[in-house]
Short mmCIF file of C-alpha atoms in Angstrom, two decimals:
data_model
loop_
_atom_site.label_atom_id
_atom_site.label_comp_id
_atom_site.label_asym_id
_atom_site.label_seq_id
_atom_site.Cartn_x
_atom_site.Cartn_y
_atom_site.Cartn_z
CA MET G 160 -24.24 7.93 10.51
CA VAL G 161 -21.08 7.20 12.50
CA ASN G 162 -18.68 9.80 13.87
CA SER G 163 -15.10 10.21 12.78
CA ILE G 164 -12.27 12.68 13.17
CA PHE G 165 -10.16 13.90 10.28
CA VAL G 166 -6.67 14.80 11.52
CA CYS G 167 -4.83 17.09 9.12
CA GLU G 168 -3.03 20.38 8.71
CA LYS G 169 -5.50 23.18 9.47
CA LYS G 170 -5.53 24.46 5.88
CA PHE G 171 -7.25 21.22 4.75
CA PHE G 172 -10.33 21.54 7.00
CA SER G 173 -12.48 22.46 4.00
CA CYS G 174 -10.79 20.33 1.35
CA PRO G 175 -12.90 18.25 -1.07
CA ILE G 176 -11.92 15.02 0.71
CA VAL G 177 -13.72 16.17 3.88
CA GLU G 178 -16.83 17.04 1.90
CA LEU G 179 -16.85 13.61 0.27
CA MET G 180 -16.43 11.89 3.64
CA ARG G 181 -19.49 13.71 4.98
CA LYS G 182 -21.65 11.49 2.75
CA PHE G 183 -20.92 8.57 5.11
CA PHE G 184 -19.55 10.06 8.35
CA THR G 185 -20.16 12.91 10.73
CA VAL G 186 -16.71 14.41 10.32
CA LEU G 187 -14.86 16.55 12.86
CA PRO G 188 -11.67 18.08 11.41
CA VAL G 189 -8.89 18.26 14.00
CA SER G 190 -5.51 19.91 13.52
CA PHE G 191 -2.27 18.19 14.49
CA SER G 192 -1.52 21.31 16.48
CA THR G 193 -4.66 20.89 18.63
CA GLU G 194 -3.49 20.54 22.21
CA SER G 195 -6.11 17.93 23.10
CA ILE G 196 -5.82 15.89 19.90
CA TYR G 197 -5.60 12.61 21.80
CA ASP G 198 -8.80 13.44 23.72
CA TYR G 199 -10.60 13.54 20.38
CA VAL G 200 -9.04 10.23 19.37
CA LYS G 201 -10.12 8.39 22.52
CA GLU G 202 -13.60 9.97 22.69
CA PRO G 203 -16.11 7.06 22.91
CA SER G 204 -18.27 8.50 20.13
CA THR G 205 -15.34 8.54 17.70
CA ALA G 206 -15.71 5.46 15.49
CA ALA G 207 -12.75 6.02 13.17
CA VAL G 208 -9.68 8.21 12.83
CA PHE G 209 -8.71 9.44 9.37
CA ILE G 210 -5.20 10.90 9.13
CA TYR G 211 -4.46 13.05 6.10
CA LEU G 212 -0.75 13.02 5.31
CA GLN G 213 -0.59 15.88 2.83
CA ASP G 214 2.08 18.54 3.58
CA LEU G 215 2.91 17.27 7.08
CA SER G 216 5.19 19.61 9.00
CA SER G 217 7.86 18.25 11.34
CA GLU G 218 5.69 19.42 14.26
CA SER G 219 2.73 17.45 12.93
CA LYS G 220 4.84 14.32 12.56
CA ALA G 221 5.87 14.74 16.20
CA GLU G 222 2.20 14.99 17.26
CA LEU G 223 1.37 11.94 15.18
CA LYS G 224 4.11 10.05 16.96
CA LYS G 225 2.41 10.85 20.28
CA ILE G 226 -0.70 9.02 19.10
CA TRP G 227 1.54 6.02 18.35
CA GLN G 228 3.08 6.19 21.80
CA GLN G 229 -0.23 6.52 23.64
CA GLY G 230 -1.91 3.80 21.62
CA CYS G 231 -5.17 3.96 19.70
CA SER G 232 -7.90 1.33 19.75
CA LYS G 233 -9.99 3.00 17.04
CA PRO G 234 -9.74 2.06 13.35
CA VAL G 235 -7.10 4.31 11.76
CA ILE G 236 -7.19 5.15 8.05
CA PHE G 237 -4.23 6.84 6.38
CA ILE G 238 -4.92 9.06 3.37
CA GLY G 239 -1.83 10.05 1.42
CA ASN G 240 0.77 8.90 -1.07
CA ARG G 241 2.16 5.40 -0.63
CA GLU G 242 5.72 6.46 0.23
CA THR G 243 4.60 8.70 3.11
CA CYS G 244 2.27 6.02 4.45
CA MET G 245 5.06 3.45 4.52
CA GLN G 246 7.54 5.87 6.11
CA LEU G 247 5.16 6.73 8.94
CA CYS G 248 4.28 3.09 9.56
CA GLU G 249 7.92 2.56 10.50
CA MET G 250 7.55 5.06 13.37
CA GLY G 251 5.79 2.67 15.69
CA SER G 252 3.16 0.02 16.26
CA LEU G 253 -0.04 1.88 15.37
CA ILE G 254 -2.39 -0.53 13.63
CA VAL G 255 -3.63 1.05 10.43
CA LYS G 256 -6.94 -0.41 9.28
CA GLN G 257 -6.67 0.81 5.73
CA TYR G 258 -4.63 3.00 3.41
CA ILE G 259 -6.28 5.24 0.82
CA TYR G 260 -3.52 6.17 -1.56
CA THR G 261 -3.53 9.49 -3.35
CA PRO G 262 -3.93 10.66 -6.00
CA ILE G 263 -7.31 8.94 -6.26
CA ASP G 264 -10.40 9.67 -8.29
CA GLN G 265 -13.68 10.62 -6.63
CA VAL G 266 -15.52 7.40 -7.47
CA GLU G 267 -12.83 5.17 -5.99
CA PHE G 268 -12.47 7.39 -2.92
CA LEU G 269 -16.21 7.30 -2.24
CA GLY G 270 -16.19 3.53 -2.67
CA SER G 271 -13.39 3.19 -0.11
CA ILE G 272 -15.12 5.45 2.40
CA ARG G 273 -18.44 3.66 1.92
CA HIS G 274 -16.79 0.29 2.53
CA ILE G 275 -15.06 1.54 5.71
CA ALA G 276 -18.30 3.02 7.06
CA ASN G 277 -20.21 -0.20 6.35
CA GLU G 278 -17.53 -2.29 8.07
CA ILE G 279 -17.65 -0.10 11.18
CA GLU G 280 -21.45 -0.32 11.30
CA GLY G 281 -21.44 -4.04 10.58
CA LYS G 282 -23.27 -3.62 7.29
CA ASP G 283 -22.70 -5.27 3.94
CA ASP G 284 -21.83 -3.17 0.92
CA PRO G 285 -24.94 -2.42 -1.19
CA LYS G 286 -25.88 -4.95 -3.87
CA ASN G 287 -27.64 -4.51 -7.18
CA GLU G 288 -30.74 -6.39 -8.35
CA PHE G 289 -28.57 -9.36 -9.34
CA GLY G 290 -27.15 -9.73 -5.84
CA ASN G 291 -23.72 -8.40 -6.77
CA VAL G 292 -21.88 -5.76 -4.78
CA VAL G 293 -22.33 -2.42 -6.51
CA PRO G 294 -18.93 -1.77 -8.09
CA VAL G 295 -16.92 1.39 -7.55
CA ALA G 296 -13.55 1.62 -9.24
CA VAL G 297 -11.46 -1.46 -9.99
CA LYS G 298 -8.12 -1.08 -8.27
CA PRO G 299 -5.08 -1.97 -10.38
CA LYS G 300 -2.97 -4.94 -9.36
CA HIS G 301 -0.14 -4.06 -6.99
CA ILE G 302 3.44 -4.97 -7.95
CA LEU G 303 6.45 -4.71 -5.63
CA ILE G 304 9.78 -4.16 -7.41
CA VAL G 305 12.87 -5.16 -5.41
CA ASP G 306 16.10 -3.97 -7.02
CA ASP G 307 19.19 -2.08 -5.86
CA ASP G 308 19.98 -0.75 -9.34
CA ALA G 309 18.51 2.74 -9.88
CA ILE G 310 18.46 2.49 -13.68
CA SER G 311 16.70 -0.88 -13.64
CA LEU G 312 14.18 0.41 -11.08
CA ARG G 313 13.39 3.47 -13.15
CA THR G 314 12.97 1.38 -16.29
CA MET G 315 10.61 -1.10 -14.64
CA MET G 316 8.56 1.68 -13.06
CA ASN G 317 8.17 3.48 -16.38
CA TRP G 318 7.10 0.26 -18.09
CA LEU G 319 4.54 -0.70 -15.46
CA LYS G 320 3.18 2.51 -13.93
CA ASP G 321 0.35 3.00 -16.44
CA ALA G 322 -1.18 -0.43 -15.83
CA TYR G 323 -0.26 -1.28 -12.24
CA GLN G 324 0.09 0.17 -8.78
CA ILE G 325 3.83 0.15 -8.09
CA SER G 326 5.87 0.01 -4.89
CA VAL G 327 9.67 0.03 -4.85
CA VAL G 328 12.29 -1.12 -2.33
CA LYS G 329 16.04 -1.37 -2.86
CA SER G 330 17.08 -4.42 -0.82
CA GLY G 331 15.96 -7.83 0.28
CA SER G 332 15.65 -6.73 3.92
CA ALA G 333 13.49 -3.76 2.89
CA ALA G 334 11.26 -6.13 0.92
CA ILE G 335 10.84 -8.37 3.97
CA ASN G 336 9.86 -5.36 6.10
CA PHE G 337 7.49 -4.10 3.41
CA LEU G 338 5.68 -7.45 3.32
CA ASP G 339 5.02 -7.21 7.04
CA GLN G 340 2.76 -4.26 6.18
CA GLU G 341 1.37 -5.09 2.75
CA THR G 342 0.61 -7.99 0.44
CA PRO G 343 1.24 -7.13 -3.21
CA ASP G 344 -0.19 -9.16 -6.06
CA LEU G 345 3.24 -9.90 -7.55
CA ILE G 346 6.92 -9.32 -6.74
CA LEU G 347 9.66 -8.54 -9.27
CA LEU G 348 12.77 -9.64 -7.38
CA ASP G 349 16.34 -8.83 -8.38
CA TYR G 350 18.61 -11.89 -8.22
CA GLU G 351 21.79 -10.05 -7.16
CA MET G 352 21.60 -7.69 -4.16
CA PRO G 353 24.12 -6.76 -1.46
CA ASP G 354 22.37 -7.87 1.75
CA TYR G 355 20.10 -10.80 0.88
CA ASN G 356 20.22 -11.94 -2.72
CA GLY G 357 17.05 -12.88 -4.56
CA PRO G 358 16.88 -16.58 -3.61
CA GLU G 359 17.69 -15.79 0.05
CA THR G 360 15.02 -13.09 0.12
CA LEU G 361 12.45 -15.43 -1.42
CA ARG G 362 13.19 -18.17 1.12
CA ILE G 363 12.64 -15.72 4.00
CA ILE G 364 9.49 -14.27 2.43
CA ARG G 365 7.89 -17.67 1.97
CA LYS G 366 8.49 -18.72 5.55
CA LYS G 367 5.44 -16.60 6.43
CA LYS G 368 2.17 -18.23 5.45
CA LYS G 369 0.57 -14.99 4.28
CA ASN G 370 3.36 -14.51 1.72
CA GLU G 371 3.78 -18.06 0.45
CA ASN G 372 1.40 -17.67 -2.50
CA ILE G 373 2.57 -14.28 -3.77
CA PRO G 374 3.88 -14.87 -7.30
CA VAL G 375 7.53 -13.92 -7.80
CA ILE G 376 9.48 -13.21 -10.97
CA PHE G 377 13.27 -13.13 -10.68
CA LEU G 378 15.08 -10.36 -12.55
CA THR G 379 18.73 -10.72 -13.44
CA GLY G 380 21.33 -9.23 -15.72
CA VAL G 381 23.40 -12.43 -15.73
CA THR G 382 22.91 -15.48 -17.96
CA ASP G 383 25.04 -17.84 -15.84
CA SER G 384 23.51 -21.33 -16.01
CA ASP G 385 24.25 -22.15 -12.34
CA MET G 386 22.46 -18.99 -11.23
CA ILE G 387 19.48 -19.88 -13.37
CA LYS G 388 19.35 -23.38 -11.90
CA ASN G 389 19.56 -21.96 -8.37
CA ALA G 390 16.74 -19.55 -9.11
CA ILE G 391 14.53 -22.26 -10.57
CA MET G 392 15.08 -24.39 -7.46
CA GLN G 393 13.24 -21.67 -5.48
CA LYS G 394 10.18 -22.30 -7.68
CA PRO G 395 9.45 -18.72 -8.75
CA GLN G 396 6.66 -18.08 -11.24
CA GLY G 397 9.15 -16.66 -13.70
CA TYR G 398 12.76 -15.76 -14.49
CA ILE G 399 13.44 -12.81 -16.80
CA LEU G 400 16.65 -11.17 -17.97
CA LYS G 401 16.89 -7.41 -17.44
CA THR G 402 17.70 -7.11 -21.12
CA THR G 403 14.17 -8.24 -21.96
CA THR G 404 11.68 -6.00 -23.74
CA LYS G 405 8.74 -4.19 -22.19
CA GLU G 406 6.33 -6.32 -24.21
CA ILE G 407 7.79 -9.62 -22.95
CA LEU G 408 7.73 -8.47 -19.32
CA LEU G 409 4.15 -7.19 -19.54
CA GLU G 410 2.99 -10.40 -21.22
CA LYS G 411 4.62 -12.51 -18.49
CA ILE G 412 2.99 -10.43 -15.76
CA ARG G 413 -0.41 -10.60 -17.46
CA ASP G 414 -0.14 -14.38 -17.74
CA ILE G 415 0.68 -14.76 -14.05
CA LEU G 416 -1.94 -12.29 -12.79
CA LYS G 417 -4.50 -13.42 -15.35
CA VAL G 418 -5.27 -9.86 -16.40
CA ARG G 419 -5.50 -8.28 -19.83
#
């Protein structure tokens, strides 16, 4: 069993997440306020560093930034809500091996921890008698919504949140930065935005090889034929008016992602 440290606010030392991790790791809880926190991080026996982002104080964020500044060669796993994870990733160049987004059910969490432990030890995930990897929880497809209109964002989130994992950014430049960190399964991209418009954003996104096959659906509130032609020239997987219905949008997404 490999060693890991679990960096968190002191009140979480005995939280259920730590107990679940003990099934696969020897876990040492370490507080952000621990003076020698970096000594624990660089200890040769430490195989992985789990950072729990729940209820971070400003002091803890400052300590976390020190780890960024000093560098860390160990696999780092963030555990916390998506927004906090993305905010902290903007602090510096720490390479995060994996994100475990909360809230998360126990089965999926255990599956994630098992997979991380097996990767560190160079093992394959366990297989059943048919040679298939033993399933844990099936993660929902991840959709990035790019839109500067708050009402449209809220509507799309409400329509999609029950079936998909949702991330939201409010500009083309924010979408470009987001895609440096993550690769969603599909992008809903507003056509009209103040910095880069939809077609400009798509051109920049597809310049990077890792992004070139992410399906994109343009969203627009305008029916102008020239705009539609310009959008189609960018070869998106779809073009939908914001006045569409929930059913039409969901059907289009299901067709593209091949999910039901």
